[in-house]
């Protein structure tokens, strides 16, 4: 598993983690990239040859295989709420956050240090002083954050659309690539492992360049396979960090937790 993670991170970060001026003109780098591409193609051909059914050719087929890979529709339907605690590691230090999810669209996150965000999947709000302020829909990333079903079940009702792009060879794996458009109009490319059906990569582009989320270590939570490790890579300052996740399945969560207002306890904390 560690070797596969390392290989995938390397091939995806060649254009992210090294300055362009260092890459250009470097024979060693070009040789390494060519070798990685060759190995990626070999892995792709091997994985495709091992499949017992034809490759998916539509977004709907890919999504159905992803749902089956996670545990099936019945298992996903039984997971109505989810609590996840995240510990992250990066060059500047560590951070932590707790996130609560309630099907189909509700999310609340509290980050160590006092950042509060909630979203109903359409609009997102963030605390600003003593008031919750709506975030600009065209620039907010919260509506695309990790959901219980990864926006695979009843995605049209959530304002999500998928388009099949094709199959992709990456070192250590073969992937289906889909274009995902969320309710705000923001586009994210998502990659599903052909062998397991699981979501492995999210890729997006914006003013700050390219950003990647790589998902690993899928383990069962309430009958559903969920990633317990995420590697996040970004062009901005060539940053990268690793986050480890732990989950609680179906904790009791009241809808009031997701309302865009500060609770009395939070107000007391801010005053202090």
PDB file of C-alpha atoms in Angstrom:
ATOM      1  CA  UNK A   1       0.000   0.000   0.000  1.00  0.00           C
ATOM      2  CA  UNK A   2       2.765   2.470   0.917  1.00  0.00           C
ATOM      3  CA  UNK A   3       4.560   1.860  -2.390  1.00  0.00           C
ATOM      4  CA  UNK A   4       1.348   2.415  -4.346  1.00  0.00           C
ATOM      5  CA  UNK A   5       0.672   5.668  -2.478  1.00  0.00           C
ATOM      6  CA  UNK A   6       4.214   6.890  -3.078  1.00  0.00           C
ATOM      7  CA  UNK A   7       4.068   6.092  -6.791  1.00  0.00           C
ATOM      8  CA  UNK A   8       0.717   7.792  -7.257  1.00  0.00           C
ATOM      9  CA  UNK A   9       1.822  10.891  -5.374  1.00  0.00           C
ATOM     10  CA  UNK A  10       5.037  11.101  -7.387  1.00  0.00           C
ATOM     11  CA  UNK A  11       3.441  10.930 -10.794  1.00  0.00           C
ATOM     12  CA  UNK A  12       0.701  13.420  -9.863  1.00  0.00           C
ATOM     13  CA  UNK A  13       3.051  15.916  -8.259  1.00  0.00           C
ATOM     14  CA  UNK A  14       5.759  16.174 -10.895  1.00  0.00           C
ATOM     15  CA  UNK A  15       4.063  19.269 -12.265  1.00  0.00           C
ATOM     16  CA  UNK A  16       2.974  20.479  -8.821  1.00  0.00           C
ATOM     17  CA  UNK A  17       5.857  20.090  -6.418  1.00  0.00           C
ATOM     18  CA  UNK A  18       8.807  21.252  -8.528  1.00  0.00           C
ATOM     19  CA  UNK A  19       9.349  24.759  -9.978  1.00  0.00           C
ATOM     20  CA  UNK A  20       8.987  24.871 -13.761  1.00  0.00           C
ATOM     21  CA  UNK A  21      12.475  26.241 -14.273  1.00  0.00           C
ATOM     22  CA  UNK A  22      13.953  23.189 -12.550  1.00  0.00           C
ATOM     23  CA  UNK A  23      11.967  20.744 -14.673  1.00  0.00           C
ATOM     24  CA  UNK A  24      12.724  22.295 -18.054  1.00  0.00           C
ATOM     25  CA  UNK A  25      16.018  21.179 -19.491  1.00  0.00           C
ATOM     26  CA  UNK A  26      16.555  18.444 -16.923  1.00  0.00           C
ATOM     27  CA  UNK A  27      17.406  15.223 -18.730  1.00  0.00           C
ATOM     28  CA  UNK A  28      17.165  13.215 -15.527  1.00  0.00           C
ATOM     29  CA  UNK A  29      13.687  14.527 -14.849  1.00  0.00           C
ATOM     30  CA  UNK A  30      12.492  13.869 -18.379  1.00  0.00           C
ATOM     31  CA  UNK A  31      13.871  10.332 -18.250  1.00  0.00           C
ATOM     32  CA  UNK A  32      12.112   9.736 -14.935  1.00  0.00           C
ATOM     33  CA  UNK A  33       8.822  11.053 -16.293  1.00  0.00           C
ATOM     34  CA  UNK A  34       9.106   8.822 -19.365  1.00  0.00           C
ATOM     35  CA  UNK A  35       9.785   5.807 -17.158  1.00  0.00           C
ATOM     36  CA  UNK A  36       6.819   6.623 -14.942  1.00  0.00           C
ATOM     37  CA  UNK A  37       4.568   6.968 -17.986  1.00  0.00           C
ATOM     38  CA  UNK A  38       5.770   3.593 -19.283  1.00  0.00           C
ATOM     39  CA  UNK A  39       5.098   1.926 -15.951  1.00  0.00           C
ATOM     40  CA  UNK A  40       1.695   3.614 -15.751  1.00  0.00           C
ATOM     41  CA  UNK A  41       0.723   2.199 -19.133  1.00  0.00           C
ATOM     42  CA  UNK A  42       1.890  -1.262 -18.099  1.00  0.00           C
ATOM     43  CA  UNK A  43      -0.158  -1.095 -14.899  1.00  0.00           C
ATOM     44  CA  UNK A  44      -3.162   0.127 -16.855  1.00  0.00           C
ATOM     45  CA  UNK A  45      -2.964  -2.724 -19.374  1.00  0.00           C
ATOM     46  CA  UNK A  46      -2.553  -5.313 -16.616  1.00  0.00           C
ATOM     47  CA  UNK A  47      -5.518  -4.043 -14.603  1.00  0.00           C
ATOM     48  CA  UNK A  48      -7.773  -3.761 -17.636  1.00  0.00           C
ATOM     49  CA  UNK A  49      -6.842  -7.300 -18.730  1.00  0.00           C
ATOM     50  CA  UNK A  50      -7.829  -8.626 -15.290  1.00  0.00           C
ATOM     51  CA  UNK A  51     -11.366  -7.208 -15.456  1.00  0.00           C
ATOM     52  CA  UNK A  52     -14.104  -9.801 -15.828  1.00  0.00           C
ATOM     53  CA  UNK A  53     -16.631  -7.386 -17.312  1.00  0.00           C
ATOM     54  CA  UNK A  54     -16.371  -4.680 -19.989  1.00  0.00           C
ATOM     55  CA  UNK A  55     -15.072  -1.272 -18.986  1.00  0.00           C
ATOM     56  CA  UNK A  56     -17.642   1.363 -18.120  1.00  0.00           C
ATOM     57  CA  UNK A  57     -18.306   3.869 -20.890  1.00  0.00           C
ATOM     58  CA  UNK A  58     -20.753   6.256 -19.197  1.00  0.00           C
ATOM     59  CA  UNK A  59     -20.750   8.311 -16.016  1.00  0.00           C
ATOM     60  CA  UNK A  60     -23.775   6.373 -14.765  1.00  0.00           C
ATOM     61  CA  UNK A  61     -21.937   3.048 -15.095  1.00  0.00           C
ATOM     62  CA  UNK A  62     -18.898   4.399 -13.240  1.00  0.00           C
ATOM     63  CA  UNK A  63     -21.067   5.748 -10.430  1.00  0.00           C
ATOM     64  CA  UNK A  64     -22.935   2.459 -10.034  1.00  0.00           C
ATOM     65  CA  UNK A  65     -19.630   0.597  -9.762  1.00  0.00           C
ATOM     66  CA  UNK A  66     -18.405   3.154  -7.218  1.00  0.00           C
ATOM     67  CA  UNK A  67     -21.538   2.678  -5.112  1.00  0.00           C
ATOM     68  CA  UNK A  68     -21.089  -1.103  -5.259  1.00  0.00           C
ATOM     69  CA  UNK A  69     -17.413  -0.700  -4.327  1.00  0.00           C
ATOM     70  CA  UNK A  70     -18.298   1.361  -1.264  1.00  0.00           C
ATOM     71  CA  UNK A  71     -20.740  -1.267  -0.038  1.00  0.00           C
ATOM     72  CA  UNK A  72     -23.903  -0.824  -2.069  1.00  0.00           C
ATOM     73  CA  UNK A  73     -26.943   1.437  -2.012  1.00  0.00           C
ATOM     74  CA  UNK A  74     -28.488  -0.274   1.008  1.00  0.00           C
ATOM     75  CA  UNK A  75     -25.361   0.286   3.111  1.00  0.00           C
ATOM     76  CA  UNK A  76     -25.113   3.916   2.017  1.00  0.00           C
ATOM     77  CA  UNK A  77     -28.791   4.463   2.752  1.00  0.00           C
ATOM     78  CA  UNK A  78     -28.301   3.157   6.305  1.00  0.00           C
ATOM     79  CA  UNK A  79     -25.499   5.669   6.978  1.00  0.00           C
ATOM     80  CA  UNK A  80     -27.573   8.778   7.670  1.00  0.00           C
ATOM     81  CA  UNK A  81     -25.173  10.754   9.847  1.00  0.00           C
ATOM     82  CA  UNK A  82     -21.398  10.733  10.169  1.00  0.00           C
ATOM     83  CA  UNK A  83     -18.883  12.366  12.462  1.00  0.00           C
ATOM     84  CA  UNK A  84     -15.268  12.602  11.320  1.00  0.00           C
ATOM     85  CA  UNK A  85     -12.233  13.851  13.190  1.00  0.00           C
ATOM     86  CA  UNK A  86      -9.265  14.902  11.097  1.00  0.00           C
ATOM     87  CA  UNK A  87      -5.654  15.408  12.117  1.00  0.00           C
ATOM     88  CA  UNK A  88      -3.453  17.027   9.492  1.00  0.00           C
ATOM     89  CA  UNK A  89       0.310  17.261   9.096  1.00  0.00           C
ATOM     90  CA  UNK A  90       2.129  19.808   6.931  1.00  0.00           C
ATOM     91  CA  UNK A  91       5.390  21.740   6.818  1.00  0.00           C
ATOM     92  CA  UNK A  92       4.010  24.550   8.992  1.00  0.00           C
ATOM     93  CA  UNK A  93       2.792  22.213  11.736  1.00  0.00           C
ATOM     94  CA  UNK A  94      -0.312  20.219  12.579  1.00  0.00           C
ATOM     95  CA  UNK A  95      -4.000  21.064  12.602  1.00  0.00           C
ATOM     96  CA  UNK A  96      -7.222  19.377  13.549  1.00  0.00           C
ATOM     97  CA  UNK A  97     -10.888  19.617  12.653  1.00  0.00           C
ATOM     98  CA  UNK A  98     -14.182  17.908  13.380  1.00  0.00           C
ATOM     99  CA  UNK A  99     -16.841  17.555  10.711  1.00  0.00           C
ATOM    100  CA  UNK A 100     -20.457  16.470  11.065  1.00  0.00           C
ATOM    101  CA  UNK A 101     -22.489  15.246   8.091  1.00  0.00           C
ATOM    102  CA  UNK A 102     -26.181  14.534   7.830  1.00  0.00           C
ATOM    103  CA  UNK A 103     -27.737  13.061   4.696  1.00  0.00           C
ATOM    104  CA  UNK A 104     -28.338  14.236   2.144  1.00  0.00           C
ATOM    105  CA  UNK A 105     -26.598  17.639   2.141  1.00  0.00           C
ATOM    106  CA  UNK A 106     -25.876  19.039   5.599  1.00  0.00           C
ATOM    107  CA  UNK A 107     -22.301  19.708   6.744  1.00  0.00           C
ATOM    108  CA  UNK A 108     -20.733  21.529   9.677  1.00  0.00           C
ATOM    109  CA  UNK A 109     -17.018  21.859  10.336  1.00  0.00           C
ATOM    110  CA  UNK A 110     -15.163  23.246  13.319  1.00  0.00           C
ATOM    111  CA  UNK A 111     -11.444  23.659  12.951  1.00  0.00           C
ATOM    112  CA  UNK A 112      -9.079  23.988  15.892  1.00  0.00           C
ATOM    113  CA  UNK A 113      -8.562  27.710  16.269  1.00  0.00           C
ATOM    114  CA  UNK A 114     -12.205  28.719  15.865  1.00  0.00           C
ATOM    115  CA  UNK A 115     -13.182  28.364  12.184  1.00  0.00           C
ATOM    116  CA  UNK A 116     -16.841  27.401  11.854  1.00  0.00           C
ATOM    117  CA  UNK A 117     -18.514  26.606   8.531  1.00  0.00           C
ATOM    118  CA  UNK A 118     -21.908  25.124   7.675  1.00  0.00           C
ATOM    119  CA  UNK A 119     -23.559  24.290   4.346  1.00  0.00           C
ATOM    120  CA  UNK A 120     -26.791  22.761   3.122  1.00  0.00           C
ATOM    121  CA  UNK A 121     -25.104  21.741  -0.132  1.00  0.00           C
ATOM    122  CA  UNK A 122     -26.333  24.842  -1.951  1.00  0.00           C
ATOM    123  CA  UNK A 123     -25.235  27.785   0.220  1.00  0.00           C
ATOM    124  CA  UNK A 124     -22.310  27.915   2.654  1.00  0.00           C
ATOM    125  CA  UNK A 125     -21.851  30.204   5.644  1.00  0.00           C
ATOM    126  CA  UNK A 126     -18.772  31.049   7.696  1.00  0.00           C
ATOM    127  CA  UNK A 127     -18.556  32.726  11.079  1.00  0.00           C
ATOM    128  CA  UNK A 128     -17.184  36.266  10.982  1.00  0.00           C
ATOM    129  CA  UNK A 129     -16.808  37.768  14.435  1.00  0.00           C
ATOM    130  CA  UNK A 130     -20.217  37.298  16.039  1.00  0.00           C
ATOM    131  CA  UNK A 131     -22.131  36.790  12.791  1.00  0.00           C
ATOM    132  CA  UNK A 132     -22.481  34.102  10.177  1.00  0.00           C
ATOM    133  CA  UNK A 133     -21.855  35.414   6.669  1.00  0.00           C
ATOM    134  CA  UNK A 134     -22.787  33.641   3.405  1.00  0.00           C
ATOM    135  CA  UNK A 135     -19.775  32.693   1.299  1.00  0.00           C
ATOM    136  CA  UNK A 136     -19.656  33.651  -2.406  1.00  0.00           C
ATOM    137  CA  UNK A 137     -21.115  30.691  -4.318  1.00  0.00           C
ATOM    138  CA  UNK A 138     -18.623  30.987  -7.190  1.00  0.00           C
ATOM    139  CA  UNK A 139     -15.603  30.780  -4.908  1.00  0.00           C
ATOM    140  CA  UNK A 140     -16.776  28.505  -2.111  1.00  0.00           C
ATOM    141  CA  UNK A 141     -15.368  24.990  -1.942  1.00  0.00           C
ATOM    142  CA  UNK A 142     -17.593  23.810   0.870  1.00  0.00           C
ATOM    143  CA  UNK A 143     -20.432  22.561  -1.308  1.00  0.00           C
ATOM    144  CA  UNK A 144     -18.061  19.983  -2.815  1.00  0.00           C
ATOM    145  CA  UNK A 145     -16.610  18.744   0.462  1.00  0.00           C
ATOM    146  CA  UNK A 146     -16.679  15.100   1.447  1.00  0.00           C
ATOM    147  CA  UNK A 147     -20.273  13.892   1.835  1.00  0.00           C
ATOM    148  CA  UNK A 148     -21.525  10.597   3.198  1.00  0.00           C
ATOM    149  CA  UNK A 149     -22.198   9.162  -0.256  1.00  0.00           C
ATOM    150  CA  UNK A 150     -19.435  11.167  -2.002  1.00  0.00           C
ATOM    151  CA  UNK A 151     -22.315  12.757  -3.999  1.00  0.00           C
ATOM    152  CA  UNK A 152     -22.953   9.478  -5.796  1.00  0.00           C
ATOM    153  CA  UNK A 153     -26.480   8.637  -4.609  1.00  0.00           C
ATOM    154  CA  UNK A 154     -29.289  10.914  -5.817  1.00  0.00           C
ATOM    155  CA  UNK A 155     -26.662  13.339  -7.031  1.00  0.00           C
ATOM    156  CA  UNK A 156     -29.049  15.139  -9.387  1.00  0.00           C
ATOM    157  CA  UNK A 157     -31.202  16.119  -6.402  1.00  0.00           C
ATOM    158  CA  UNK A 158     -28.081  17.699  -4.898  1.00  0.00           C
ATOM    159  CA  UNK A 159     -27.493  19.798  -8.004  1.00  0.00           C
ATOM    160  CA  UNK A 160     -24.510  17.662  -9.075  1.00  0.00           C
ATOM    161  CA  UNK A 161     -23.850  16.566 -12.665  1.00  0.00           C
ATOM    162  CA  UNK A 162     -21.294  14.056 -14.000  1.00  0.00           C
ATOM    163  CA  UNK A 163     -19.796  13.631 -17.460  1.00  0.00           C
ATOM    164  CA  UNK A 164     -17.674  10.681 -18.576  1.00  0.00           C
ATOM    165  CA  UNK A 165     -14.224  11.818 -19.781  1.00  0.00           C
ATOM    166  CA  UNK A 166     -12.479   8.486 -20.329  1.00  0.00           C
ATOM    167  CA  UNK A 167      -9.980   6.069 -18.807  1.00  0.00           C
ATOM    168  CA  UNK A 168      -6.597   7.224 -17.516  1.00  0.00           C
ATOM    169  CA  UNK A 169      -3.318   5.419 -16.866  1.00  0.00           C
ATOM    170  CA  UNK A 170      -1.399   6.477 -13.760  1.00  0.00           C
ATOM    171  CA  UNK A 171       1.512   4.653 -12.204  1.00  0.00           C
ATOM    172  CA  UNK A 172       0.145   1.985  -9.900  1.00  0.00           C
ATOM    173  CA  UNK A 173      -3.398   2.091 -11.253  1.00  0.00           C
ATOM    174  CA  UNK A 174      -6.008   2.569 -13.943  1.00  0.00           C
ATOM    175  CA  UNK A 175      -8.831   5.032 -13.459  1.00  0.00           C
ATOM    176  CA  UNK A 176     -12.128   6.267 -14.836  1.00  0.00           C
ATOM    177  CA  UNK A 177     -12.112  10.046 -15.139  1.00  0.00           C
ATOM    178  CA  UNK A 178     -15.354  12.022 -14.740  1.00  0.00           C
ATOM    179  CA  UNK A 179     -16.080  15.737 -14.864  1.00  0.00           C
ATOM    180  CA  UNK A 180     -18.133  16.687 -11.800  1.00  0.00           C
ATOM    181  CA  UNK A 181     -20.067  19.962 -11.734  1.00  0.00           C
ATOM    182  CA  UNK A 182     -21.455  20.940  -8.326  1.00  0.00           C
ATOM    183  CA  UNK A 183     -24.434  23.142  -7.501  1.00  0.00           C
ATOM    184  CA  UNK A 184     -22.410  26.372  -7.639  1.00  0.00           C
ATOM    185  CA  UNK A 185     -21.171  25.604 -11.161  1.00  0.00           C
ATOM    186  CA  UNK A 186     -17.669  24.751  -9.959  1.00  0.00           C
ATOM    187  CA  UNK A 187     -15.993  21.916 -11.891  1.00  0.00           C
ATOM    188  CA  UNK A 188     -13.942  19.152 -10.292  1.00  0.00           C
ATOM    189  CA  UNK A 189     -12.400  16.144 -12.043  1.00  0.00           C
ATOM    190  CA  UNK A 190     -12.803  12.875 -10.134  1.00  0.00           C
ATOM    191  CA  UNK A 191     -10.940   9.604 -10.707  1.00  0.00           C
ATOM    192  CA  UNK A 192     -12.332   6.194  -9.739  1.00  0.00           C
ATOM    193  CA  UNK A 193     -10.132   3.104  -9.523  1.00  0.00           C
ATOM    194  CA  UNK A 194     -11.174   0.699 -12.286  1.00  0.00           C
ATOM    195  CA  UNK A 195     -10.405  -2.385 -10.190  1.00  0.00           C
ATOM    196  CA  UNK A 196     -12.234  -1.417  -6.977  1.00  0.00           C
ATOM    197  CA  UNK A 197     -14.608   1.292  -8.190  1.00  0.00           C
ATOM    198  CA  UNK A 198     -13.532   3.570  -5.321  1.00  0.00           C
ATOM    199  CA  UNK A 199     -12.956   7.307  -5.610  1.00  0.00           C
ATOM    200  CA  UNK A 200      -9.195   7.913  -5.417  1.00  0.00           C
ATOM    201  CA  UNK A 201      -8.499  11.425  -6.749  1.00  0.00           C
ATOM    202  CA  UNK A 202     -10.169  14.837  -6.899  1.00  0.00           C
ATOM    203  CA  UNK A 203      -8.568  17.430  -9.181  1.00  0.00           C
ATOM    204  CA  UNK A 204      -9.528  21.063  -9.659  1.00  0.00           C
ATOM    205  CA  UNK A 205      -8.123  24.172 -11.294  1.00  0.00           C
ATOM    206  CA  UNK A 206      -8.557  27.791 -10.268  1.00  0.00           C
ATOM    207  CA  UNK A 207      -6.845  31.123  -9.777  1.00  0.00           C
ATOM    208  CA  UNK A 208      -4.297  29.447  -7.529  1.00  0.00           C
ATOM    209  CA  UNK A 209      -3.487  26.703 -10.015  1.00  0.00           C
ATOM    210  CA  UNK A 210      -3.998  22.982  -9.665  1.00  0.00           C
ATOM    211  CA  UNK A 211      -5.161  21.274  -6.481  1.00  0.00           C
ATOM    212  CA  UNK A 212      -5.370  17.539  -5.799  1.00  0.00           C
ATOM    213  CA  UNK A 213      -6.928  15.388  -3.101  1.00  0.00           C
ATOM    214  CA  UNK A 214      -5.702  11.786  -3.075  1.00  0.00           C
ATOM    215  CA  UNK A 215      -7.697   9.265  -1.009  1.00  0.00           C
ATOM    216  CA  UNK A 216      -6.199   6.106   0.505  1.00  0.00           C
ATOM    217  CA  UNK A 217      -6.674   3.485   3.211  1.00  0.00           C
ATOM    218  CA  UNK A 218     -10.374   2.751   2.627  1.00  0.00           C
ATOM    219  CA  UNK A 219     -11.884   0.953   5.622  1.00  0.00           C
ATOM    220  CA  UNK A 220     -15.383  -0.080   6.639  1.00  0.00           C
ATOM    221  CA  UNK A 221     -17.465   2.440   8.606  1.00  0.00           C
ATOM    222  CA  UNK A 222     -21.062   1.471   9.300  1.00  0.00           C
ATOM    223  CA  UNK A 223     -20.982  -0.960   6.385  1.00  0.00           C
ATOM    224  CA  UNK A 224     -19.460   1.586   3.978  1.00  0.00           C
ATOM    225  CA  UNK A 225     -15.843   1.813   2.779  1.00  0.00           C
ATOM    226  CA  UNK A 226     -14.488   5.304   3.491  1.00  0.00           C
ATOM    227  CA  UNK A 227     -10.959   6.738   3.057  1.00  0.00           C
ATOM    228  CA  UNK A 228      -8.989   7.136   6.279  1.00  0.00           C
ATOM    229  CA  UNK A 229      -6.080   9.034   4.737  1.00  0.00           C
ATOM    230  CA  UNK A 230      -6.023  12.012   2.408  1.00  0.00           C
ATOM    231  CA  UNK A 231      -3.024  13.657   0.757  1.00  0.00           C
ATOM    232  CA  UNK A 232      -3.683  17.217  -0.401  1.00  0.00           C
ATOM    233  CA  UNK A 233      -1.379  18.849  -2.952  1.00  0.00           C
ATOM    234  CA  UNK A 234      -1.511  22.380  -4.312  1.00  0.00           C
ATOM    235  CA  UNK A 235       0.395  24.629  -6.693  1.00  0.00           C
ATOM    236  CA  UNK A 236       0.106  27.494  -4.198  1.00  0.00           C
ATOM    237  CA  UNK A 237       3.488  27.733  -2.484  1.00  0.00           C
ATOM    238  CA  UNK A 238       3.952  24.111  -3.578  1.00  0.00           C
ATOM    239  CA  UNK A 239       2.107  22.998  -0.455  1.00  0.00           C
ATOM    240  CA  UNK A 240       1.260  19.465   0.575  1.00  0.00           C
ATOM    241  CA  UNK A 241      -0.227  17.904   3.651  1.00  0.00           C
ATOM    242  CA  UNK A 242      -1.496  14.565   4.901  1.00  0.00           C
ATOM    243  CA  UNK A 243      -4.706  14.190   6.902  1.00  0.00           C
ATOM    244  CA  UNK A 244      -5.716  11.123   8.906  1.00  0.00           C
ATOM    245  CA  UNK A 245      -9.433  10.525   9.497  1.00  0.00           C
ATOM    246  CA  UNK A 246     -11.432   8.669  12.140  1.00  0.00           C
ATOM    247  CA  UNK A 247     -15.206   8.218  11.930  1.00  0.00           C
ATOM    248  CA  UNK A 248     -18.303   7.559  14.005  1.00  0.00           C
ATOM    249  CA  UNK A 249     -21.242   6.093  12.125  1.00  0.00           C
ATOM    250  CA  UNK A 250     -24.784   7.362  12.724  1.00  0.00           C
ATOM    251  CA  UNK A 251     -24.257   9.619  15.751  1.00  0.00           C
ATOM    252  CA  UNK A 252     -27.415  11.536  16.815  1.00  0.00           C
ATOM    253  CA  UNK A 253     -27.244  14.955  15.095  1.00  0.00           C
ATOM    254  CA  UNK A 254     -29.984  17.561  15.397  1.00  0.00           C
ATOM    255  CA  UNK A 255     -30.711  19.769  12.375  1.00  0.00           C
ATOM    256  CA  UNK A 256     -30.051  22.814  14.566  1.00  0.00           C
ATOM    257  CA  UNK A 257     -26.354  21.915  14.516  1.00  0.00           C
ATOM    258  CA  UNK A 258     -26.258  22.902  10.857  1.00  0.00           C
ATOM    259  CA  UNK A 259     -28.088  26.221  11.121  1.00  0.00           C
ATOM    260  CA  UNK A 260     -26.019  29.297  10.183  1.00  0.00           C
ATOM    261  CA  UNK A 261     -25.945  30.863  13.627  1.00  0.00           C
ATOM    262  CA  UNK A 262     -23.685  30.719  16.669  1.00  0.00           C
ATOM    263  CA  UNK A 263     -24.797  28.720  19.658  1.00  0.00           C
ATOM    264  CA  UNK A 264     -24.708  30.223  23.165  1.00  0.00           C
ATOM    265  CA  UNK A 265     -21.665  28.097  24.001  1.00  0.00           C
ATOM    266  CA  UNK A 266     -19.827  29.380  20.942  1.00  0.00           C
ATOM    267  CA  UNK A 267     -20.734  32.985  21.806  1.00  0.00           C
ATOM    268  CA  UNK A 268     -19.292  32.544  25.300  1.00  0.00           C
ATOM    269  CA  UNK A 269     -16.101  31.096  23.827  1.00  0.00           C
ATOM    270  CA  UNK A 270     -15.731  34.036  21.419  1.00  0.00           C
ATOM    271  CA  UNK A 271     -16.317  36.579  24.208  1.00  0.00           C
ATOM    272  CA  UNK A 272     -13.647  34.974  26.354  1.00  0.00           C
TER     273      UNK A 272
END
